[in-house]
PDB file of C-alpha atoms in Angstrom:
ATOM      1  CA  MET A   1      57.644   5.838  24.077  1.00  0.00           C
ATOM      2  CA  PRO A   2      59.506   5.962  20.740  1.00  0.00           C
ATOM      3  CA  ILE A   3      58.276   3.579  18.064  1.00  0.00           C
ATOM      4  CA  SER A   4      60.811   1.359  16.366  1.00  0.00           C
ATOM      5  CA  ASP A   5      60.715   0.597  12.646  1.00  0.00           C
ATOM      6  CA  ASP A   6      60.233  -3.080  13.485  1.00  0.00           C
ATOM      7  CA  GLU A   7      57.121  -2.306  15.537  1.00  0.00           C
ATOM      8  CA  ALA A   8      55.702  -0.272  12.679  1.00  0.00           C
ATOM      9  CA  LYS A   9      56.493  -3.061  10.198  1.00  0.00           C
ATOM     10  CA  ILE A  10      54.779  -5.703  12.339  1.00  0.00           C
ATOM     11  CA  THR A  11      51.698  -3.483  12.640  1.00  0.00           C
ATOM     12  CA  LEU A  12      51.635  -2.761   8.908  1.00  0.00           C
ATOM     13  CA  GLU A  13      51.811  -6.470   8.106  1.00  0.00           C
ATOM     14  CA  ARG A  14      48.914  -7.160  10.436  1.00  0.00           C
ATOM     15  CA  LEU A  15      46.860  -4.389   8.863  1.00  0.00           C
ATOM     16  CA  ARG A  16      47.689  -5.400   5.266  1.00  0.00           C
ATOM     17  CA  TYR A  17      46.393  -8.883   6.045  1.00  0.00           C
ATOM     18  CA  MET A  18      42.951  -7.397   6.757  1.00  0.00           C
ATOM     19  CA  PRO A  19      40.301  -6.988   4.032  1.00  0.00           C
ATOM     20  CA  ASN A  20      39.972  -3.535   2.552  1.00  0.00           C
ATOM     21  CA  THR A  21      36.332  -3.389   3.636  1.00  0.00           C
ATOM     22  CA  ILE A  22      37.182  -3.356   7.318  1.00  0.00           C
ATOM     23  CA  ARG A  23      36.617  -0.215   9.393  1.00  0.00           C
ATOM     24  CA  ILE A  24      37.953   0.487  12.852  1.00  0.00           C
ATOM     25  CA  SER A  25      36.517   2.854  15.451  1.00  0.00           C
ATOM     26  CA  ILE A  26      39.162   4.541  17.581  1.00  0.00           C
ATOM     27  CA  GLY A  27      37.258   6.444  20.255  1.00  0.00           C
ATOM     28  CA  GLY A  28      36.970  10.126  19.483  1.00  0.00           C
ATOM     29  CA  TYR A  29      39.505   9.937  16.677  1.00  0.00           C
ATOM     30  CA  GLY A  30      36.816   8.564  14.382  1.00  0.00           C
ATOM     31  CA  THR A  31      36.393   5.548  12.143  1.00  0.00           C
ATOM     32  CA  PHE A  32      39.115   4.481   9.737  1.00  0.00           C
ATOM     33  CA  THR A  33      39.500   2.119   6.813  1.00  0.00           C
ATOM     34  CA  ARG A  34      42.391  -0.285   6.617  1.00  0.00           C
ATOM     35  CA  ASP A  35      44.212   1.910   4.101  1.00  0.00           C
ATOM     36  CA  GLN A  36      43.701   5.052   6.169  1.00  0.00           C
ATOM     37  CA  LEU A  37      45.247   3.298   9.163  1.00  0.00           C
ATOM     38  CA  ILE A  38      48.168   2.116   7.064  1.00  0.00           C
ATOM     39  CA  ASN A  39      48.775   5.758   6.105  1.00  0.00           C
ATOM     40  CA  GLU A  40      48.559   6.827   9.751  1.00  0.00           C
ATOM     41  CA  VAL A  41      51.136   4.208  10.709  1.00  0.00           C
ATOM     42  CA  ASN A  42      53.430   5.170   7.833  1.00  0.00           C
ATOM     43  CA  ASN A  43      53.173   8.821   8.878  1.00  0.00           C
ATOM     44  CA  ARG A  44      53.788   7.919  12.552  1.00  0.00           C
ATOM     45  CA  SER A  45      50.853  10.141  13.489  1.00  0.00           C
ATOM     46  CA  GLU A  46      49.247  10.093  16.930  1.00  0.00           C
ATOM     47  CA  ILE A  47      46.617   7.695  15.596  1.00  0.00           C
ATOM     48  CA  GLY A  48      49.288   5.581  13.931  1.00  0.00           C
ATOM     49  CA  ALA A  49      51.258   5.421  17.162  1.00  0.00           C
ATOM     50  CA  THR A  50      48.161   4.321  19.048  1.00  0.00           C
ATOM     51  CA  ILE A  51      47.340   1.528  16.602  1.00  0.00           C
ATOM     52  CA  ILE A  52      50.961   0.346  16.801  1.00  0.00           C
ATOM     53  CA  GLU A  53      50.647   0.322  20.575  1.00  0.00           C
ATOM     54  CA  THR A  54      47.503  -1.845  20.438  1.00  0.00           C
ATOM     55  CA  GLN A  55      49.137  -4.384  18.148  1.00  0.00           C
ATOM     56  CA  MET A  56      52.456  -4.574  19.989  1.00  0.00           C
ATOM     57  CA  SER A  57      50.685  -4.906  23.315  1.00  0.00           C
ATOM     58  CA  TYR A  58      48.737  -7.833  21.874  1.00  0.00           C
ATOM     59  CA  VAL A  59      51.751  -9.480  20.233  1.00  0.00           C
ATOM     60  CA  ARG A  60      53.773  -9.158  23.444  1.00  0.00           C
ATOM     61  CA  SER A  61      50.962 -10.817  25.416  1.00  0.00           C
ATOM     62  CA  PHE A  62      52.033 -14.095  23.780  1.00  0.00           C
ATOM     63  CA  LYS A  63      55.565 -13.773  25.138  1.00  0.00           C
ATOM     64  CA  PRO A  64      56.120 -16.512  27.726  1.00  0.00           C
ATOM     65  CA  LYS A  65      56.153 -15.159  31.265  1.00  0.00           C
ATOM     66  CA  VAL A  66      59.408 -16.019  33.068  1.00  0.00           C
TER      67      VAL A  66
ATOM     68  CA  MET B   1      13.219  -2.229  46.955  1.00  0.00           C
ATOM     69  CA  PRO B   2      11.582   1.166  46.572  1.00  0.00           C
ATOM     70  CA  ALA B   3      12.557   1.093  42.941  1.00  0.00           C
ATOM     71  CA  ASP B   4      10.912   4.254  41.748  1.00  0.00           C
ATOM     72  CA  LYS B   5      13.196   6.256  44.016  1.00  0.00           C
ATOM     73  CA  PHE B   6      16.233   5.382  41.943  1.00  0.00           C
ATOM     74  CA  SER B   7      17.164   6.505  38.483  1.00  0.00           C
ATOM     75  CA  PHE B   8      19.622   5.438  35.816  1.00  0.00           C
ATOM     76  CA  LEU B   9      20.863   8.328  33.701  1.00  0.00           C
ATOM     77  CA  ILE B  10      22.358   7.429  30.345  1.00  0.00           C
ATOM     78  CA  THR B  11      23.689   9.679  27.584  1.00  0.00           C
ATOM     79  CA  ARG B  12      23.529   8.368  24.018  1.00  0.00           C
ATOM     80  CA  PRO B  13      24.604  10.882  21.402  1.00  0.00           C
ATOM     81  CA  ASP B  14      24.333   9.698  17.806  1.00  0.00           C
ATOM     82  CA  PHE B  15      26.222  11.669  15.199  1.00  0.00           C
ATOM     83  CA  ASP B  16      28.847   9.300  13.830  1.00  0.00           C
ATOM     84  CA  ASP B  17      29.554   5.571  13.541  1.00  0.00           C
ATOM     85  CA  THR B  18      31.089   5.277  16.990  1.00  0.00           C
ATOM     86  CA  THR B  19      28.253   6.976  18.841  1.00  0.00           C
ATOM     87  CA  ALA B  20      25.656   5.118  16.741  1.00  0.00           C
ATOM     88  CA  TYR B  21      27.122   1.789  17.842  1.00  0.00           C
ATOM     89  CA  CYS B  22      27.311   2.911  21.486  1.00  0.00           C
ATOM     90  CA  LEU B  23      23.677   4.038  21.319  1.00  0.00           C
ATOM     91  CA  ALA B  24      22.493   0.720  19.943  1.00  0.00           C
ATOM     92  CA  TRP B  25      24.508  -1.429  22.306  1.00  0.00           C
ATOM     93  CA  SER B  26      23.296   0.564  25.325  1.00  0.00           C
ATOM     94  CA  GLY B  27      19.736  -0.639  24.753  1.00  0.00           C
ATOM     95  CA  GLN B  28      20.532  -3.839  26.637  1.00  0.00           C
ATOM     96  CA  LEU B  29      21.565  -1.783  29.680  1.00  0.00           C
ATOM     97  CA  ILE B  30      18.379   0.262  29.634  1.00  0.00           C
ATOM     98  CA  ASN B  31      16.310  -2.925  29.465  1.00  0.00           C
ATOM     99  CA  GLU B  32      18.159  -4.460  32.412  1.00  0.00           C
ATOM    100  CA  ALA B  33      17.836  -1.301  34.533  1.00  0.00           C
ATOM    101  CA  ASN B  34      14.166  -1.031  33.610  1.00  0.00           C
ATOM    102  CA  ASP B  35      13.557  -4.669  34.571  1.00  0.00           C
ATOM    103  CA  ARG B  36      15.140  -3.976  37.947  1.00  0.00           C
ATOM    104  CA  GLY B  37      12.811  -1.069  38.575  1.00  0.00           C
ATOM    105  CA  PHE B  38      15.042   1.886  37.846  1.00  0.00           C
ATOM    106  CA  ALA B  39      13.521   4.975  36.326  1.00  0.00           C
ATOM    107  CA  ILE B  40      15.360   5.576  33.048  1.00  0.00           C
ATOM    108  CA  LEU B  41      16.568   9.040  32.127  1.00  0.00           C
ATOM    109  CA  ASP B  42      17.729   8.652  28.538  1.00  0.00           C
ATOM    110  CA  LEU B  43      19.523  11.650  27.024  1.00  0.00           C
ATOM    111  CA  ARG B  44      19.387  10.351  23.490  1.00  0.00           C
ATOM    112  CA  LYS B  45      20.802  11.974  20.360  1.00  0.00           C
ATOM    113  CA  GLU B  46      20.392  15.775  20.406  1.00  0.00           C
ATOM    114  CA  LYS B  47      19.174  15.660  24.016  1.00  0.00           C
ATOM    115  CA  ALA B  48      22.710  14.866  25.178  1.00  0.00           C
ATOM    116  CA  THR B  49      23.498  18.506  25.965  1.00  0.00           C
ATOM    117  CA  LEU B  50      25.063  20.192  28.968  1.00  0.00           C
ATOM    118  CA  GLU B  51      21.808  21.801  30.083  1.00  0.00           C
ATOM    119  CA  GLU B  52      19.857  18.548  29.974  1.00  0.00           C
ATOM    120  CA  PHE B  53      22.709  16.624  31.582  1.00  0.00           C
ATOM    121  CA  GLU B  54      23.279  19.008  34.479  1.00  0.00           C
ATOM    122  CA  GLY B  55      19.556  19.216  35.135  1.00  0.00           C
ATOM    123  CA  ARG B  56      19.312  15.421  35.515  1.00  0.00           C
ATOM    124  CA  MET B  57      22.540  15.163  37.498  1.00  0.00           C
ATOM    125  CA  LYS B  58      21.109  17.448  40.165  1.00  0.00           C
ATOM    126  CA  LEU B  59      18.387  14.918  40.912  1.00  0.00           C
ATOM    127  CA  PRO B  60      19.276  12.938  44.055  1.00  0.00           C
ATOM    128  CA  ALA B  61      17.395   9.916  42.658  1.00  0.00           C
ATOM    129  CA  VAL B  62      20.050   9.516  39.966  1.00  0.00           C
ATOM    130  CA  ILE B  63      22.458   6.993  41.449  1.00  0.00           C
ATOM    131  CA  PHE B  64      24.050   5.491  38.338  1.00  0.00           C
ATOM    132  CA  VAL B  65      25.220   7.424  35.298  1.00  0.00           C
ATOM    133  CA  MET B  66      26.476   5.926  32.050  1.00  0.00           C
ATOM    134  CA  LEU B  67      28.151   8.250  29.599  1.00  0.00           C
ATOM    135  CA  ASN B  68      28.559   7.192  25.981  1.00  0.00           C
ATOM    136  CA  GLY B  69      30.490   9.708  23.948  1.00  0.00           C
ATOM    137  CA  HIS B  70      33.805  11.053  22.893  1.00  0.00           C
ATOM    138  CA  GLY B  71      36.181  12.399  25.449  1.00  0.00           C
ATOM    139  CA  THR B  72      39.579  13.659  26.418  1.00  0.00           C
ATOM    140  CA  LEU B  73      41.695  13.518  29.561  1.00  0.00           C
ATOM    141  CA  PHE B  74      39.482  16.238  31.001  1.00  0.00           C
ATOM    142  CA  THR B  75      36.057  15.852  29.414  1.00  0.00           C
ATOM    143  CA  VAL B  76      33.271  13.564  28.353  1.00  0.00           C
ATOM    144  CA  GLU B  77      31.161  14.911  25.525  1.00  0.00           C
ATOM    145  CA  GLY B  78      27.565  14.625  24.421  1.00  0.00           C
ATOM    146  CA  ASP B  79      25.933  15.588  21.145  1.00  0.00           C
ATOM    147  CA  LYS B  80      28.378  16.818  18.489  1.00  0.00           C
ATOM    148  CA  GLY B  81      31.170  17.797  20.836  1.00  0.00           C
ATOM    149  CA  SER B  82      29.105  19.536  23.507  1.00  0.00           C
ATOM    150  CA  MET B  83      30.757  19.165  26.915  1.00  0.00           C
ATOM    151  CA  LEU B  84      28.806  17.216  29.529  1.00  0.00           C
ATOM    152  CA  LEU B  85      31.266  16.469  32.296  1.00  0.00           C
ATOM    153  CA  GLU B  86      34.418  18.523  32.561  1.00  0.00           C
ATOM    154  CA  TYR B  87      37.413  18.581  34.886  1.00  0.00           C
ATOM    155  CA  GLY B  88      37.359  21.648  37.111  1.00  0.00           C
ATOM    156  CA  LYS B  89      33.823  22.585  36.057  1.00  0.00           C
ATOM    157  CA  ASN B  90      31.044  20.277  37.182  1.00  0.00           C
ATOM    158  CA  GLU B  91      32.496  17.157  38.805  1.00  0.00           C
ATOM    159  CA  HIS B  92      30.655  18.102  41.993  1.00  0.00           C
ATOM    160  CA  LEU B  93      27.481  16.882  40.285  1.00  0.00           C
ATOM    161  CA  THR B  94      28.786  13.305  40.502  1.00  0.00           C
ATOM    162  CA  LYS B  95      28.738  13.334  44.302  1.00  0.00           C
ATOM    163  CA  GLY B  96      27.097  10.216  45.701  1.00  0.00           C
ATOM    164  CA  LYS B  97      26.759   8.602  42.261  1.00  0.00           C
ATOM    165  CA  ILE B  98      28.554   5.879  40.335  1.00  0.00           C
ATOM    166  CA  ILE B  99      29.740   6.866  36.861  1.00  0.00           C
ATOM    167  CA  PHE B 100      30.675   4.602  33.952  1.00  0.00           C
ATOM    168  CA  ALA B 101      32.150   6.441  30.984  1.00  0.00           C
ATOM    169  CA  ARG B 102      32.477   4.555  27.703  1.00  0.00           C
ATOM    170  CA  SER B 103      34.723   7.303  26.491  1.00  0.00           C
ATOM    171  CA  ARG B 104      38.414   7.476  25.737  1.00  0.00           C
ATOM    172  CA  TYR B 105      41.029   8.835  28.140  1.00  0.00           C
ATOM    173  CA  SER B 106      38.762  10.239  30.837  1.00  0.00           C
ATOM    174  CA  LEU B 107      39.571   7.788  33.610  1.00  0.00           C
ATOM    175  CA  GLU B 108      42.692   9.234  35.148  1.00  0.00           C
ATOM    176  CA  LYS B 109      42.163  12.998  35.261  1.00  0.00           C
ATOM    177  CA  LEU B 110      38.401  13.424  35.084  1.00  0.00           C
ATOM    178  CA  GLY B 111      37.646  10.169  36.879  1.00  0.00           C
ATOM    179  CA  GLY B 112      40.118  10.942  39.635  1.00  0.00           C
ATOM    180  CA  SER B 113      38.676  14.409  40.043  1.00  0.00           C
ATOM    181  CA  CYS B 114      35.113  13.041  40.237  1.00  0.00           C
ATOM    182  CA  ALA B 115      36.178  10.589  42.939  1.00  0.00           C
ATOM    183  CA  GLN B 116      37.797  13.439  44.884  1.00  0.00           C
ATOM    184  CA  SER B 117      34.602  15.441  44.482  1.00  0.00           C
ATOM    185  CA  GLY B 118      32.521  12.759  46.128  1.00  0.00           C
ATOM    186  CA  ALA B 119      31.549  10.345  43.367  1.00  0.00           C
ATOM    187  CA  LEU B 120      31.178   6.877  44.850  1.00  0.00           C
ATOM    188  CA  GLY B 121      33.153   5.528  41.927  1.00  0.00           C
ATOM    189  CA  TYR B 122      34.167   6.270  38.347  1.00  0.00           C
ATOM    190  CA  VAL B 123      34.770   3.445  35.897  1.00  0.00           C
ATOM    191  CA  GLY B 124      36.266   4.269  32.545  1.00  0.00           C
ATOM    192  CA  TYR B 125      38.997   3.865  29.982  1.00  0.00           C
ATOM    193  CA  SER B 126      42.471   5.338  30.196  1.00  0.00           C
ATOM    194  CA  ARG B 127      42.976   5.153  26.408  1.00  0.00           C
ATOM    195  CA  PRO B 128      40.765   5.024  23.292  1.00  0.00           C
ATOM    196  CA  PHE B 129      38.029   2.374  23.148  1.00  0.00           C
ATOM    197  CA  PHE B 130      38.504   0.322  19.974  1.00  0.00           C
ATOM    198  CA  PHE B 131      36.175  -1.852  17.968  1.00  0.00           C
ATOM    199  CA  VAL B 132      36.010  -3.290  14.462  1.00  0.00           C
ATOM    200  CA  LEU B 133      33.042  -2.522  12.226  1.00  0.00           C
ATOM    201  CA  ASP B 134      31.859  -4.799   9.482  1.00  0.00           C
ATOM    202  CA  SER B 135      31.043  -2.431   6.646  1.00  0.00           C
ATOM    203  CA  ALA B 136      28.372  -4.800   5.369  1.00  0.00           C
ATOM    204  CA  GLN B 137      26.546  -4.402   8.685  1.00  0.00           C
ATOM    205  CA  GLY B 138      26.995  -0.640   8.968  1.00  0.00           C
ATOM    206  CA  ALA B 139      23.327   0.176   9.401  1.00  0.00           C
ATOM    207  CA  HIS B 140      22.745  -2.572  11.951  1.00  0.00           C
ATOM    208  CA  PRO B 141      25.213  -2.275  14.848  1.00  0.00           C
ATOM    209  CA  LEU B 142      23.535  -5.033  16.851  1.00  0.00           C
ATOM    210  CA  ASN B 143      24.052  -7.481  13.975  1.00  0.00           C
ATOM    211  CA  ASP B 144      27.722  -6.636  13.606  1.00  0.00           C
ATOM    212  CA  GLU B 145      29.556  -9.746  14.792  1.00  0.00           C
ATOM    213  CA  LEU B 146      32.927  -8.008  14.614  1.00  0.00           C
ATOM    214  CA  ALA B 147      31.876  -5.203  16.962  1.00  0.00           C
ATOM    215  CA  LYS B 148      29.900  -7.435  19.297  1.00  0.00           C
ATOM    216  CA  PRO B 149      32.673  -8.799  21.567  1.00  0.00           C
ATOM    217  CA  CYS B 150      34.027  -5.357  22.491  1.00  0.00           C
ATOM    218  CA  PHE B 151      30.544  -4.204  23.473  1.00  0.00           C
ATOM    219  CA  ILE B 152      29.707  -7.396  25.353  1.00  0.00           C
ATOM    220  CA  ALA B 153      32.789  -6.910  27.543  1.00  0.00           C
ATOM    221  CA  SER B 154      32.116  -3.207  28.032  1.00  0.00           C
ATOM    222  CA  ASN B 155      28.406  -3.665  28.742  1.00  0.00           C
ATOM    223  CA  LEU B 156      29.231  -6.177  31.436  1.00  0.00           C
ATOM    224  CA  VAL B 157      30.611  -3.331  33.555  1.00  0.00           C
ATOM    225  CA  ALA B 158      27.285  -1.513  33.547  1.00  0.00           C
ATOM    226  CA  LEU B 159      25.212  -4.687  33.901  1.00  0.00           C
ATOM    227  CA  SER B 160      27.202  -5.706  36.975  1.00  0.00           C
ATOM    228  CA  ILE B 161      26.787  -2.286  38.561  1.00  0.00           C
ATOM    229  CA  ILE B 162      23.044  -2.271  37.819  1.00  0.00           C
ATOM    230  CA  LYS B 163      22.817  -5.670  39.532  1.00  0.00           C
ATOM    231  CA  GLY B 164      24.328  -4.151  42.668  1.00  0.00           C
ATOM    232  CA  GLN B 165      27.883  -5.397  42.410  1.00  0.00           C
ATOM    233  CA  ALA B 166      30.889  -3.346  43.527  1.00  0.00           C
ATOM    234  CA  ILE B 167      32.760  -1.405  40.859  1.00  0.00           C
ATOM    235  CA  SER B 168      35.906  -3.493  41.413  1.00  0.00           C
ATOM    236  CA  GLU B 169      33.845  -6.627  40.815  1.00  0.00           C
ATOM    237  CA  ALA B 170      32.284  -5.084  37.697  1.00  0.00           C
ATOM    238  CA  VAL B 171      35.727  -4.380  36.264  1.00  0.00           C
ATOM    239  CA  ARG B 172      37.010  -7.822  37.252  1.00  0.00           C
ATOM    240  CA  LYS B 173      34.073  -9.527  35.545  1.00  0.00           C
ATOM    241  CA  SER B 174      34.555  -7.498  32.390  1.00  0.00           C
ATOM    242  CA  ARG B 175      38.247  -8.393  32.286  1.00  0.00           C
ATOM    243  CA  GLU B 176      37.437 -12.047  32.877  1.00  0.00           C
ATOM    244  CA  GLU B 177      34.881 -12.016  30.063  1.00  0.00           C
ATOM    245  CA  SER B 178      37.405 -10.241  27.852  1.00  0.00           C
ATOM    246  CA  GLU B 179      39.895 -13.058  28.387  1.00  0.00           C
ATOM    247  CA  LYS B 180      37.257 -15.596  27.302  1.00  0.00           C
ATOM    248  CA  LEU B 181      36.267 -13.527  24.277  1.00  0.00           C
ATOM    249  CA  LYS B 182      39.898 -12.989  23.303  1.00  0.00           C
ATOM    250  CA  ALA B 183      40.597 -16.719  23.504  1.00  0.00           C
ATOM    251  CA  HIS B 184      37.501 -17.412  21.411  1.00  0.00           C
ATOM    252  CA  TRP B 185      38.445 -14.888  18.737  1.00  0.00           C
ATOM    253  CA  GLN B 186      41.985 -16.224  18.568  1.00  0.00           C
ATOM    254  CA  THR B 187      40.524 -19.423  17.157  1.00  0.00           C
ATOM    255  CA  ARG B 188      37.860 -17.933  14.867  1.00  0.00           C
ATOM    256  CA  PRO B 189      38.349 -18.420  11.122  1.00  0.00           C
ATOM    257  CA  GLU B 190      37.441 -14.873  10.032  1.00  0.00           C
ATOM    258  CA  ILE B 191      40.341 -12.956   8.552  1.00  0.00           C
ATOM    259  CA  GLU B 192      39.543 -10.051  10.882  1.00  0.00           C
ATOM    260  CA  ALA B 193      39.678 -12.238  14.004  1.00  0.00           C
ATOM    261  CA  PRO B 194      43.252 -11.365  15.085  1.00  0.00           C
ATOM    262  CA  LEU B 195      42.407  -7.666  15.004  1.00  0.00           C
ATOM    263  CA  VAL B 196      39.181  -8.185  16.940  1.00  0.00           C
ATOM    264  CA  ALA B 197      41.081 -10.199  19.566  1.00  0.00           C
ATOM    265  CA  SER B 198      43.729  -7.485  19.865  1.00  0.00           C
ATOM    266  CA  PHE B 199      41.085  -4.803  20.537  1.00  0.00           C
ATOM    267  CA  ILE B 200      39.251  -6.931  23.111  1.00  0.00           C
ATOM    268  CA  SER B 201      42.559  -7.224  24.920  1.00  0.00           C
ATOM    269  CA  TRP B 202      43.417  -3.526  24.559  1.00  0.00           C
ATOM    270  CA  ASN B 203      40.059  -2.304  25.868  1.00  0.00           C
ATOM    271  CA  SER B 204      40.292  -4.641  28.832  1.00  0.00           C
ATOM    272  CA  ASN B 205      43.779  -3.412  29.691  1.00  0.00           C
ATOM    273  CA  CYS B 206      42.591   0.207  29.551  1.00  0.00           C
ATOM    274  CA  LEU B 207      39.540  -0.367  31.764  1.00  0.00           C
ATOM    275  CA  ASP B 208      39.835   0.606  35.419  1.00  0.00           C
ATOM    276  CA  PHE B 209      38.174   2.622  38.153  1.00  0.00           C
ATOM    277  CA  CYS B 210      38.711   5.488  40.583  1.00  0.00           C
ATOM    278  CA  GLY B 211      37.148   5.613  44.019  1.00  0.00           C
ATOM    279  CA  SER B 212      36.452   2.933  46.562  1.00  0.00           C
ATOM    280  CA  PRO B 213      36.707  -0.609  45.147  1.00  0.00           C
ATOM    281  CA  GLU B 214      33.681  -1.519  47.241  1.00  0.00           C
ATOM    282  CA  ALA B 215      31.474   1.244  45.861  1.00  0.00           C
ATOM    283  CA  LYS B 216      28.126  -0.143  44.775  1.00  0.00           C
ATOM    284  CA  LEU B 217      24.589   1.053  44.228  1.00  0.00           C
ATOM    285  CA  GLN B 218      22.622   1.183  47.456  1.00  0.00           C
ATOM    286  CA  TYR B 219      19.065   0.251  46.679  1.00  0.00           C
TER     287      TYR B 219
END
């Protein structure tokens, strides 16, 4: 699924809010710092796309069900 | 039960942060299986190789297998990228067993193939398994409060299966626990809490099973 600029911006804001000491394990992709993930999102890499997907899935879970 | 007839095979490679955390958090599962009388076959660190794995998988006493390790759509790996279970290669070894793979992606292709090859059930993740690490706790995975909720929810799958519950029930319980943990972390004051909550939710959404929903350990 294509990633919109808005989705990337929302994800970047969520990541920038995190402390720089944080590390995130993403299965076999490895472990990443906050700044490494920000780069992945900016580059729209496979890892960046996956982290965007996790954050948008979570944000959308707050959308009221009709 | 004639406990000594039944074995729990677990693979626990340890060559990076992710596998080190999986190794540590699997200790609880080994203790529970041991308390229930299972023989424990622990392929730890450099023992998580294809030769060791296939040798144990051929034992009829092995009825439950937990795989910690990296993976792809078609594989689950052991020590430093060595293949353990691979689509089109050795799924037949899962016949009559229940598999739980804490490994990214393997559910659909590899899990489906194992179920078709006679595995009673295959529980796993359809996408990467995420967790947050607290750098200050790096050497002590069990003390890492940020990683803890993702492992509690994941471990509940294996604990439920060890206790004799059906794989569908094990997944349901894990999802239910994930909802509680997510709600808890949505109210925590830590700055990392929103990210932790998002990964609890993601992992839960990616958890599922192949095979009969009623598959359970017969002991």
